[in-house]
Amino acid sequence: MKVPVSRIRAANTNSPDSSQDFVLYWMTSFRRLQFNYSLQRAVEWCRELNKPLLVLEAVRADYEWASVRLHSFIIQGMHDNFSAAAGRNITYYPYIEPSPGSGSGMVEYLTRHCCVVVTDDYPCFFLPRMLKAVSRRSPVLVEAIDSNGLLPMHTTGTVFPTAYAFRRYLQSSLAGFLSEMPQENCLKEVIPLMQRLPEDLPRRWPAASQADLSNAVTTARRIPVDRSVQPGWATGGSHEAVKQWRRFLIDRLSHYPEHRNQPDENGSSGLSPWLHFGHLSVHQMFRELADHEHWAPDRLGSVRQTRGSREGWWGMSSAAESFLDELVTWRELGFNMCSKVKNYDQYESLPEWAQQTLHEHASDIRPVTYDFEQLQNAATHDPLWNAAQNQLLTEGRMHNYLRMLWGKKILQWSHTPQQALKTMITLNNRFATDGRDPNSYSGIFWVLGRYDRAWGPERTIFGKIRYMTSENTARKLHLSEYLKRYSPEKVRGRLF
Ligand SMILES: Cc1cc2nc3c(=O)[nH]c(=O)nc-3n(C[C@H](O)[C@H](O)[C@H](O)COP(=O)(O)OP(=O)(O)OC[C@H]3O[C@@H](n4cnc5c(N)ncnc54)[C@H](O)[C@@H]3O)c2cc1C
């Protein structure tokens, strides 16, 4: 099956140049060689033009929040791709920028020597800007391919204001896309092998060696990125991602609905870091989940029956439906927002009602406030909040339920909601391995009212924004192990 047109976006108006030597796949977000529409599209071009394929996977040293934690995770993924590409009919070129700016000009140089550029269409962080800049300067066609989720991002022009509205839309529109699947291994296709690299590439921008990739943490520590953020709990790469996913599917999915919100249980999948860096494909997950559930498309319900309700549409077990509601409805809702709303990361993108109520309460007295350093260092009076922040600092993750509480307390303890937003974005994106993602902005802006409704009674500071307290959370959840594990004494030796 060919890559569906709904996944392909021309990023400039140029034509392919078949007099050049190779097709370039510039891998920026879907950092994997399996179930990847971008790679598949690049192979299609190779077959059409009878040209070899160069896959460039690079990591820059100068993006905001670049750290040893993020770099080592990415490099571990590059190591997996390097191993998976060995002996195949492609040339895989891993590039680790040794210092800010030293990679400048590399992609532009390649665009001048290739027939066509295929790259990843990711709607968030600096990537859309980078794609625009390269597309503007490229003499050949640049195609951006959407391998983000089950629903192609550009299928709809609507920005969905709630998960409910998006779920209703999915229930009326997704069925047709579920039969479309990127090839598991598109490198089976016969394409010519590259005989030599463009001359200046290895000389000006030498590829990372196998040793650099195998020793990801040591390599990352050599790069001038933030060294105060050291590796978290997760090892990057498709190999680990698929292992974690299958373990979850077999051992924990059946308890997902009861355990997901319990910090003392390992109840959720923990897969967001690999999903964020594209080490794992949602299509692969969906296919394996469907097999696990002995599911067939004729089990799908209709929106007329289910009317946007969380369960009942997929025709799977209630645990699988609950998981899909997070993985598809909530996850792709963020992609919907980022791909359509330019200022998705700005305070002004909040719904009108939320901005108004926060404004009305802007001068409420804040009995307790903390500055950025106190919050970053988990130095508040609230042991539960500190434990959650300590988990983020040491492991690069935070339990899902506590993420919500974490944000609500930052709102309560900040002088203004704008300051709270800035603090959340900085802490989340600096320390969370899954940060800088459309879901980072969904979650953080949810704290301030996005995707939510007005709640009563109206409270100080929050106004009509949904309110959460540590006391209520502690009453509802099993937390004793969590509080011990992330207490100041336990994490002291692990802080950097
Ligand atoms: C303040 C705040 C900040 C957040 N920051 C991020 C972030 O930086 N990156 C990130 O991926 N998610 C973020 N989230 C959303 C959510 O908390 C995480 O996706 C989830 O905790 C990841 O854990 P998991 O992989 O075990 O999820 P699971 O429960 O196993 O869910 C599977 C997948 O579904 C998606 N998902 C689950 N819950 C949500 C949700 N509420 N919204 C959107 N997608 C969801 C994720 O891709 C997740 O990996 C944030 C939420 C809040 C409240």
Coordinates of C-alpha atoms and ligand atoms in Angstrom, one line a residue:
M1 CA 0.0 0.0 0.0
K2 CA 1.3 3.5 -0.9
V3 CA 1.6 6.3 1.6
P4 CA -1.9 7.9 1.7
V5 CA -2.1 11.5 0.2
S6 CA -3.6 12.7 3.5
R7 CA -0.2 12.1 5.1
I8 CA 1.8 14.0 2.5
R9 CA 2.3 17.8 2.6
A10 CA 4.5 19.7 0.1
A11 CA 6.5 22.1 2.2
N12 CA 7.6 24.1 -0.9
T13 CA 6.5 24.3 -4.5
N14 CA 9.7 23.0 -6.1
S15 CA 10.0 19.9 -8.2
P16 CA 12.1 16.8 -7.7
D17 CA 15.4 16.9 -9.6
S18 CA 16.1 13.4 -11.1
S19 CA 19.5 14.5 -12.3
Q20 CA 20.8 14.4 -8.7
D21 CA 22.2 11.4 -7.0
F22 CA 20.0 10.3 -4.1
V23 CA 16.8 10.7 -2.1
L24 CA 17.2 12.3 1.3
Y25 CA 15.1 11.3 4.3
W26 CA 15.8 13.9 6.9
M27 CA 14.6 12.2 10.1
T28 CA 13.7 14.7 12.8
S29 CA 10.8 13.3 14.8
F30 CA 9.8 9.7 13.8
R31 CA 13.2 8.4 14.9
R32 CA 12.6 4.8 13.9
L33 CA 13.0 2.5 10.8
Q34 CA 9.7 0.6 11.3
F35 CA 6.0 1.7 10.8
N36 CA 7.2 5.0 9.6
Y37 CA 5.3 6.8 6.8
S38 CA 8.2 9.2 6.1
L39 CA 10.7 6.4 5.5
Q40 CA 8.1 4.6 3.4
R41 CA 7.5 7.7 1.3
A42 CA 11.3 8.2 0.8
V43 CA 11.5 4.6 -0.4
E44 CA 8.6 5.3 -2.8
W45 CA 10.6 8.2 -4.3
C46 CA 13.7 5.9 -4.6
R47 CA 11.8 3.4 -6.5
E48 CA 10.2 6.0 -8.8
L49 CA 13.5 7.7 -9.5
N50 CA 15.7 4.6 -9.3
K51 CA 17.9 6.3 -6.8
P52 CA 19.5 5.3 -3.5
L53 CA 18.4 6.5 -0.1
L54 CA 20.4 8.6 2.4
V55 CA 18.8 8.7 5.9
L56 CA 20.1 11.6 8.0
E57 CA 19.3 11.5 11.7
A58 CA 20.8 14.5 13.5
V59 CA 20.7 16.0 17.0
R60 CA 21.5 19.7 17.4
A61 CA 23.4 21.0 20.4
D62 CA 21.6 24.4 20.6
Y63 CA 17.9 23.8 21.0
E64 CA 16.2 25.1 24.1
W65 CA 16.4 22.8 27.1
A66 CA 19.0 20.5 25.4
S67 CA 20.5 18.4 28.2
V68 CA 22.5 15.2 28.8
R69 CA 19.1 13.6 29.7
L70 CA 17.5 14.4 26.3
H71 CA 20.7 13.9 24.3
S72 CA 21.5 10.5 25.7
F73 CA 17.9 9.3 25.1
I74 CA 18.1 10.5 21.5
I75 CA 21.6 9.0 20.9
Q76 CA 20.4 5.6 22.3
G77 CA 17.7 5.7 19.7
M78 CA 20.3 6.5 17.0
H79 CA 22.3 3.5 18.1
D80 CA 19.2 1.3 17.5
N81 CA 18.7 2.8 14.1
F82 CA 22.3 2.4 13.2
S83 CA 22.1 -1.3 14.1
A84 CA 18.8 -1.8 12.3
A85 CA 20.2 -0.1 9.2
A86 CA 23.4 -2.2 9.0
G87 CA 23.4 -4.6 6.1
R88 CA 20.2 -2.9 4.6
N89 CA 19.9 -1.2 1.3
I90 CA 20.1 2.3 2.8
T91 CA 22.8 4.6 4.0
Y92 CA 22.1 5.7 7.6
Y93 CA 24.0 8.9 8.6
P94 CA 23.9 9.7 12.3
Y95 CA 25.1 13.2 13.1
I96 CA 25.7 14.6 16.6
E97 CA 26.4 18.3 16.6
P98 CA 29.6 18.7 18.7
S99 CA 29.0 22.3 19.5
P100 CA 26.2 24.8 18.8
G101 CA 26.2 25.9 15.2
S102 CA 28.7 23.3 13.9
G103 CA 26.0 21.5 12.0
S104 CA 24.9 24.7 10.2
G105 CA 24.6 24.3 6.5
M106 CA 24.6 20.5 6.5
V107 CA 20.9 20.0 5.5
E108 CA 21.1 22.8 3.0
Y109 CA 24.2 21.3 1.5
L110 CA 22.4 18.0 1.1
T111 CA 19.3 19.6 -0.5
R112 CA 21.7 20.8 -3.2
H113 CA 22.8 17.3 -4.0
C114 CA 19.6 15.3 -3.7
C115 CA 16.6 14.7 -5.9
V116 CA 14.0 15.3 -3.3
V117 CA 13.8 15.7 0.5
V118 CA 11.4 13.8 2.6
T119 CA 11.1 14.8 6.3
D120 CA 8.8 14.5 9.3
D121 CA 5.8 16.7 9.8
Y122 CA 5.8 17.4 13.5
P123 CA 3.7 20.4 14.6
C124 CA 5.4 21.5 17.8
F125 CA 8.5 23.1 19.4
F126 CA 11.2 24.5 17.0
L127 CA 10.6 21.8 14.3
P128 CA 8.0 23.7 12.2
R129 CA 10.3 26.7 12.1
M130 CA 13.3 24.6 11.1
L131 CA 11.3 22.8 8.4
K132 CA 10.1 26.2 7.0
A133 CA 13.6 27.6 6.8
V134 CA 15.0 24.5 5.0
S135 CA 12.1 24.3 2.6
R136 CA 12.5 27.9 1.7
R137 CA 16.1 27.4 0.7
S138 CA 15.9 24.0 -0.8
P139 CA 16.2 23.9 -4.6
V140 CA 14.2 20.7 -4.7
L141 CA 10.8 19.5 -3.5
V142 CA 10.5 19.1 0.3
E143 CA 7.7 16.8 1.5
A144 CA 6.7 16.7 5.1
I145 CA 5.0 13.4 6.1
D146 CA 2.6 12.9 9.0
S147 CA 3.3 9.7 10.9
N148 CA 2.1 11.2 14.2
G149 CA -1.1 9.4 15.0
L150 CA -4.0 7.4 13.7
L151 CA -5.8 10.4 12.4
P152 CA -3.9 12.4 9.7
M153 CA -3.5 15.9 11.2
H154 CA -4.6 17.8 8.1
T155 CA -7.8 15.8 7.6
T156 CA -9.8 18.5 9.4
G157 CA -9.5 22.2 9.7
T158 CA -11.4 22.3 13.0
V159 CA -9.7 23.0 16.3
F160 CA -11.5 20.9 18.9
P161 CA -12.1 22.7 22.2
T162 CA -12.7 19.6 24.3
A163 CA -11.8 16.0 24.3
Y164 CA -15.5 15.2 24.1
A165 CA -15.9 17.2 20.8
F166 CA -12.7 15.5 19.4
R167 CA -13.9 12.0 20.5
R168 CA -17.2 12.6 18.7
Y169 CA -15.3 13.6 15.6
L170 CA -13.1 10.5 15.8
Q171 CA -16.1 8.3 16.2
S172 CA -17.6 9.6 13.0
S173 CA -14.4 9.9 11.0
L174 CA -11.6 7.6 12.2
A175 CA -12.9 4.2 10.9
G176 CA -11.7 4.9 7.3
F177 CA -8.2 5.5 8.5
L178 CA -7.8 2.4 10.7
S179 CA -7.3 0.2 7.7
E180 CA -4.3 2.4 6.6
M181 CA -1.1 1.3 8.2
P182 CA 2.5 2.2 7.4
Q183 CA 4.6 -0.8 6.4
E184 CA 6.3 -2.5 9.2
N185 CA 9.4 -2.9 7.1
C186 CA 9.5 -0.8 4.0
L187 CA 13.2 -1.5 3.5
K188 CA 12.2 -4.9 2.0
E189 CA 11.6 -2.9 -1.2
V190 CA 14.4 -3.2 -3.7
I191 CA 16.2 0.1 -4.2
P192 CA 19.8 0.9 -5.4
L193 CA 22.5 1.2 -2.7
M194 CA 24.4 4.4 -2.4
Q195 CA 27.9 4.1 -3.7
R196 CA 29.5 7.2 -2.2
L197 CA 28.5 10.0 0.1
P198 CA 28.3 13.6 -1.2
E199 CA 32.0 14.7 -0.9
D200 CA 31.8 17.4 1.7
L201 CA 29.4 15.6 4.0
P202 CA 31.9 13.4 6.0
R203 CA 34.6 16.0 5.8
R204 CA 32.6 19.0 7.1
W205 CA 30.0 17.1 9.3
P206 CA 31.6 13.7 10.3
A207 CA 29.1 11.0 11.2
A208 CA 28.9 9.8 14.8
S209 CA 31.0 6.6 15.2
Q210 CA 29.5 3.3 16.4
A211 CA 31.4 3.9 19.7
D212 CA 29.8 7.3 20.1
L213 CA 26.4 5.8 19.7
S214 CA 27.0 2.8 22.0
N215 CA 28.2 5.0 24.8
A216 CA 25.3 7.5 24.6
V217 CA 25.7 8.9 28.0
T218 CA 29.4 9.6 27.7
T219 CA 28.9 11.1 24.3
A220 CA 26.1 13.3 25.6
R221 CA 28.3 14.5 28.4
R222 CA 30.9 15.7 25.9
I223 CA 28.4 18.0 24.2
P224 CA 28.0 21.5 25.7
V225 CA 24.3 21.0 26.7
D226 CA 22.8 21.3 30.2
R227 CA 24.8 18.9 32.3
S228 CA 22.8 19.5 35.4
V229 CA 20.0 17.4 33.9
Q230 CA 21.4 13.9 33.8
P231 CA 19.8 10.7 32.3
G232 CA 16.4 9.8 33.7
W233 CA 14.8 6.4 34.3
A234 CA 14.3 5.5 30.6
T235 CA 16.7 4.2 28.0
G236 CA 15.9 5.5 24.5
G237 CA 15.5 3.7 21.3
S238 CA 12.9 1.5 19.4
H239 CA 14.2 -1.7 20.9
E240 CA 13.5 -0.6 24.5
A241 CA 10.2 1.1 23.4
V242 CA 8.8 -2.1 21.9
K243 CA 9.9 -4.2 24.8
Q244 CA 8.2 -1.8 27.3
W245 CA 5.1 -1.6 25.2
R246 CA 4.7 -5.4 24.9
R247 CA 5.4 -5.9 28.6
F248 CA 2.6 -3.4 29.4
L249 CA 0.2 -5.0 26.9
I250 CA 0.6 -8.5 28.4
D251 CA 1.1 -7.7 32.1
R252 CA -0.6 -4.4 32.9
L253 CA -3.2 -3.4 30.4
S254 CA -6.0 -5.4 32.0
H255 CA -5.6 -3.4 35.2
Y256 CA -5.1 0.0 33.5
P257 CA -8.4 1.6 34.4
E258 CA -8.0 0.9 38.2
H259 CA -4.3 1.3 38.5
R260 CA -3.5 4.2 36.1
N261 CA -4.3 6.9 38.7
Q262 CA -2.6 5.2 41.7
P263 CA 1.0 6.5 42.2
D264 CA 1.9 3.4 44.2
E265 CA 1.0 1.1 41.3
N266 CA 3.0 0.9 38.1
G267 CA -0.4 1.2 36.3
S268 CA 0.1 3.3 33.2
S269 CA 2.3 2.4 30.2
G270 CA 5.1 4.8 30.8
L271 CA 5.6 5.1 27.1
S272 CA 5.3 8.8 26.5
P273 CA 9.1 9.4 26.2
W274 CA 9.4 6.9 23.3
L275 CA 6.2 8.2 21.7
H276 CA 7.6 11.7 22.0
F277 CA 10.9 11.0 20.2
G278 CA 9.1 8.8 17.7
H279 CA 11.0 5.6 18.8
L280 CA 7.6 3.9 18.9
S281 CA 4.7 4.1 16.4
V282 CA 1.1 4.5 17.5
H283 CA 0.2 2.4 14.4
Q284 CA 2.3 -0.5 15.6
M285 CA 0.7 -0.2 19.1
F286 CA -2.8 -0.1 17.6
R287 CA -2.1 -3.2 15.4
E288 CA -0.7 -5.2 18.3
L289 CA -3.4 -4.1 20.6
A290 CA -6.1 -5.1 18.0
D291 CA -4.4 -8.5 17.7
H292 CA -4.3 -8.9 21.4
E293 CA -8.0 -8.1 21.6
H294 CA -8.9 -10.4 18.6
W295 CA -10.4 -7.3 17.2
A296 CA -11.7 -6.7 13.7
P297 CA -13.0 -3.4 12.2
D298 CA -16.6 -4.7 12.1
R299 CA -16.7 -4.3 15.9
L300 CA -16.6 -0.5 15.6
G301 CA -19.7 1.2 16.8
S302 CA -21.2 4.4 15.3
V303 CA -21.2 7.9 16.8
R304 CA -25.0 7.7 16.7
Q305 CA -24.9 4.9 19.3
T306 CA -22.0 6.1 21.4
R307 CA -22.3 9.9 21.0
G308 CA -18.8 10.7 22.0
S309 CA -18.7 8.5 25.1
R310 CA -15.4 7.2 26.3
E311 CA -16.3 3.5 26.1
G312 CA -18.3 1.4 23.6
W313 CA -17.1 2.8 20.3
W314 CA -14.0 0.7 19.6
G315 CA -15.6 -2.7 20.4
M316 CA -12.7 -3.8 22.6
S317 CA -12.4 -4.7 26.3
S318 CA -13.0 -1.8 28.7
A319 CA -9.3 -1.7 29.6
A320 CA -8.3 -1.4 26.0
E321 CA -10.9 1.3 25.3
S322 CA -9.7 3.3 28.3
F323 CA -6.1 3.1 27.1
L324 CA -7.1 4.1 23.6
D325 CA -8.9 7.1 24.9
E326 CA -5.6 8.4 26.2
L327 CA -3.4 7.2 23.4
V328 CA -5.7 8.4 20.6
T329 CA -8.3 10.9 21.8
W330 CA -6.1 12.8 24.3
R331 CA -2.8 12.4 22.5
E332 CA -4.1 13.4 19.1
L333 CA -6.1 16.3 20.5
G334 CA -2.8 18.0 21.2
F335 CA -1.6 17.4 17.7
N336 CA -4.8 18.9 16.4
M337 CA -4.2 22.1 18.5
C338 CA -0.5 22.5 17.7
S339 CA -1.0 21.9 13.9
K340 CA -3.6 24.6 13.7
V341 CA -3.1 27.2 16.3
K342 CA 0.0 29.3 15.9
N343 CA 0.1 30.6 19.5
Y344 CA -0.7 27.2 21.1
D345 CA 2.1 27.8 23.7
Q346 CA 1.1 31.4 24.6
Y347 CA -1.2 32.4 27.4
E348 CA -3.5 34.2 25.0
S349 CA -4.5 30.9 23.4
L350 CA -6.5 29.9 26.5
P351 CA -10.3 30.0 26.1
E352 CA -11.9 33.3 26.7
W353 CA -13.8 32.2 29.8
A354 CA -10.5 31.0 31.4
Q355 CA -8.6 34.2 30.7
Q356 CA -11.5 36.2 32.1
T357 CA -11.9 34.4 35.3
L358 CA -8.1 34.3 35.9
H359 CA -8.0 38.0 35.2
E360 CA -10.8 38.7 37.7
H361 CA -8.8 36.9 40.4
A362 CA -5.4 38.2 39.4
S363 CA -5.2 40.5 42.4
D364 CA -6.5 37.9 45.0
I365 CA -4.1 37.6 47.9
R366 CA -1.8 34.6 47.6
P367 CA -1.2 33.4 51.2
V368 CA 1.7 31.2 50.0
T369 CA 4.0 31.9 47.1
Y370 CA 7.2 30.4 45.9
D371 CA 9.8 31.6 43.4
F372 CA 11.1 29.6 40.5
E373 CA 14.2 28.3 42.3
Q374 CA 12.1 27.1 45.3
L375 CA 9.7 25.2 43.0
Q376 CA 12.5 23.8 40.9
N377 CA 14.3 22.5 44.0
A378 CA 11.2 20.9 45.4
A379 CA 11.4 23.2 48.4
T380 CA 7.8 23.8 49.3
H381 CA 5.8 23.1 52.5
D382 CA 3.9 20.3 50.7
P383 CA 5.5 16.9 50.8
L384 CA 3.3 15.4 48.1
W385 CA 4.1 18.2 45.6
N386 CA 7.8 18.0 46.6
A387 CA 7.8 14.2 45.9
A388 CA 6.3 14.7 42.5
Q389 CA 8.8 17.4 41.6
N390 CA 11.6 15.1 42.9
Q391 CA 10.4 12.4 40.7
L392 CA 10.6 14.8 37.7
L393 CA 14.1 16.0 38.7
T394 CA 15.6 12.6 39.2
E395 CA 13.8 10.4 36.7
G396 CA 12.5 12.7 34.0
R397 CA 8.9 11.7 34.6
M398 CA 6.0 12.4 36.9
H399 CA 3.0 10.2 37.7
N400 CA 0.1 11.2 35.5
Y401 CA -2.4 12.1 38.2
L402 CA 0.2 14.1 40.2
R403 CA 1.1 16.0 37.0
M404 CA -2.3 17.6 37.3
L405 CA -2.0 18.5 40.9
W406 CA 1.6 19.7 40.3
G407 CA 0.3 22.2 37.8
K408 CA -2.7 23.4 39.9
K409 CA -0.4 24.1 42.9
I410 CA 2.0 26.1 40.7
L411 CA -1.0 28.2 39.7
Q412 CA -2.0 28.7 43.3
W413 CA 1.6 29.5 44.5
S414 CA 2.6 31.9 41.7
H415 CA 2.1 35.7 41.7
T416 CA 0.2 35.6 38.4
P417 CA -1.2 32.9 36.1
Q418 CA 1.2 34.1 33.4
Q419 CA 4.1 33.4 35.7
A420 CA 2.6 30.0 36.6
L421 CA 2.5 29.1 32.9
K422 CA 6.1 30.1 32.4
T423 CA 7.2 28.0 35.4
M424 CA 5.2 25.0 34.2
I425 CA 6.6 25.2 30.7
T426 CA 10.2 25.6 31.9
L427 CA 10.1 22.8 34.5
N428 CA 8.2 20.4 32.3
N429 CA 10.2 20.9 29.2
R430 CA 13.6 21.1 30.9
F431 CA 13.2 17.9 33.1
A432 CA 10.6 15.7 31.5
T433 CA 11.9 13.3 28.9
D434 CA 8.5 13.5 27.2
G435 CA 8.4 17.3 27.3
R436 CA 8.3 19.7 24.3
D437 CA 5.5 17.7 22.9
P438 CA 2.0 18.7 21.9
N439 CA 0.8 16.9 25.0
S440 CA 3.1 19.0 27.2
Y441 CA 1.0 22.0 26.1
S442 CA -2.3 20.1 26.4
G443 CA -1.4 19.2 30.0
I444 CA 0.0 22.5 31.0
F445 CA -2.8 24.6 29.4
W446 CA -5.4 22.1 30.8
V447 CA -4.2 23.3 34.3
L448 CA -5.3 26.8 33.2
G449 CA -8.7 25.8 31.6
R450 CA -7.9 24.5 28.1
Y451 CA -10.2 21.5 27.2
D452 CA -12.1 22.1 30.5
R453 CA -15.2 23.9 31.5
A454 CA -16.0 26.5 34.2
W455 CA -16.4 25.0 37.7
G456 CA -18.2 26.2 40.8
P457 CA -18.0 27.3 43.5
E458 CA -15.8 30.2 42.4
R459 CA -12.6 30.2 44.4
T460 CA -9.9 32.7 45.2
I461 CA -6.9 32.7 42.7
F462 CA -8.6 30.0 40.6
G463 CA -11.9 31.6 39.9
K464 CA -13.9 29.1 37.9
I465 CA -10.8 27.1 36.9
R466 CA -10.9 23.5 38.2
Y467 CA -9.4 23.3 41.7
M468 CA -7.3 20.5 43.2
T469 CA -5.8 20.1 46.6
S470 CA -3.0 17.8 47.9
E471 CA -5.3 16.8 50.9
N472 CA -8.0 15.5 48.6
T473 CA -5.5 13.8 46.4
A474 CA -3.9 12.1 49.4
R475 CA -7.4 11.0 50.6
K476 CA -8.2 9.5 47.1
L477 CA -4.9 7.8 46.2
H478 CA -2.5 5.2 47.4
L479 CA 0.6 7.3 48.1
S480 CA 2.6 5.9 51.0
E481 CA 5.3 4.1 48.8
Y482 CA 5.5 7.1 46.5
L483 CA 6.1 9.5 49.3
K484 CA 8.8 7.4 50.7
R485 CA 10.5 6.8 47.3
Y486 CA 10.7 10.5 46.4
S487 CA 11.2 11.9 49.9
P488 CA 14.1 14.5 50.1
E489 CA 16.2 11.9 52.0
K490 CA 15.8 9.2 49.3
V491 CA 16.5 11.4 46.3
R492 CA 19.3 13.5 47.8
G493 CA 22.1 11.4 46.4
R494 CA 20.4 11.3 43.0
L495 CA 20.1 15.0 42.5
F496 CA 22.8 16.7 40.4
Ligands
LIG1 C1 0.8 19.6 33.7 C2 0.9 18.4 32.8 C3 2.0 18.3 31.9 C4 2.1 17.3 31.0 N1 3.2 17.2 30.2 C5 3.2 16.2 29.3 C6 4.4 16.0 28.4 O1 5.3 16.8 28.5 N2 4.4 15.1 27.5 C7 3.4 14.1 27.4 O2 3.5 13.2 26.6 N3 2.3 14.2 28.2 C8 2.2 15.2 29.1 N4 1.1 15.3 29.9 C9 0.0 14.4 29.7 C10 0.0 13.0 30.5 O3 0.2 13.3 31.9 C11 1.1 12.1 30.0 O4 1.0 11.9 28.7 C12 1.1 10.7 30.7 O5 1.3 10.9 32.1 C13 2.2 9.9 30.2 O6 2.3 8.7 30.9 P1 2.1 7.3 30.3 O7 2.9 7.2 29.0 O8 2.3 6.3 31.3 O9 0.5 7.4 29.9 P2 -0.6 6.3 29.6 O10 -1.6 6.5 30.6 O11 0.0 4.9 29.5 O12 -1.2 6.7 28.2 C14 -0.6 6.3 26.9 C15 -0.2 7.5 26.1 O13 -1.4 8.3 25.9 C16 -1.0 9.7 25.9 N5 -1.7 10.3 27.0 C17 -2.0 9.8 28.2 N6 -2.6 10.7 29.0 C18 -2.6 11.9 28.3 C19 -3.2 13.2 28.5 N7 -3.7 13.5 29.7 N8 -3.0 14.1 27.6 C20 -2.5 13.8 26.4 N9 -2.0 12.6 26.1 C21 -2.1 11.6 27.0 C22 0.5 9.7 26.1 O14 1.1 9.7 24.8 C23 0.8 8.4 26.8 O15 2.1 7.9 26.6 C24 1.0 16.3 30.9 C25 -0.1 16.5 31.7 C26 -0.2 17.5 32.7 C27 -1.4 17.7 33.5

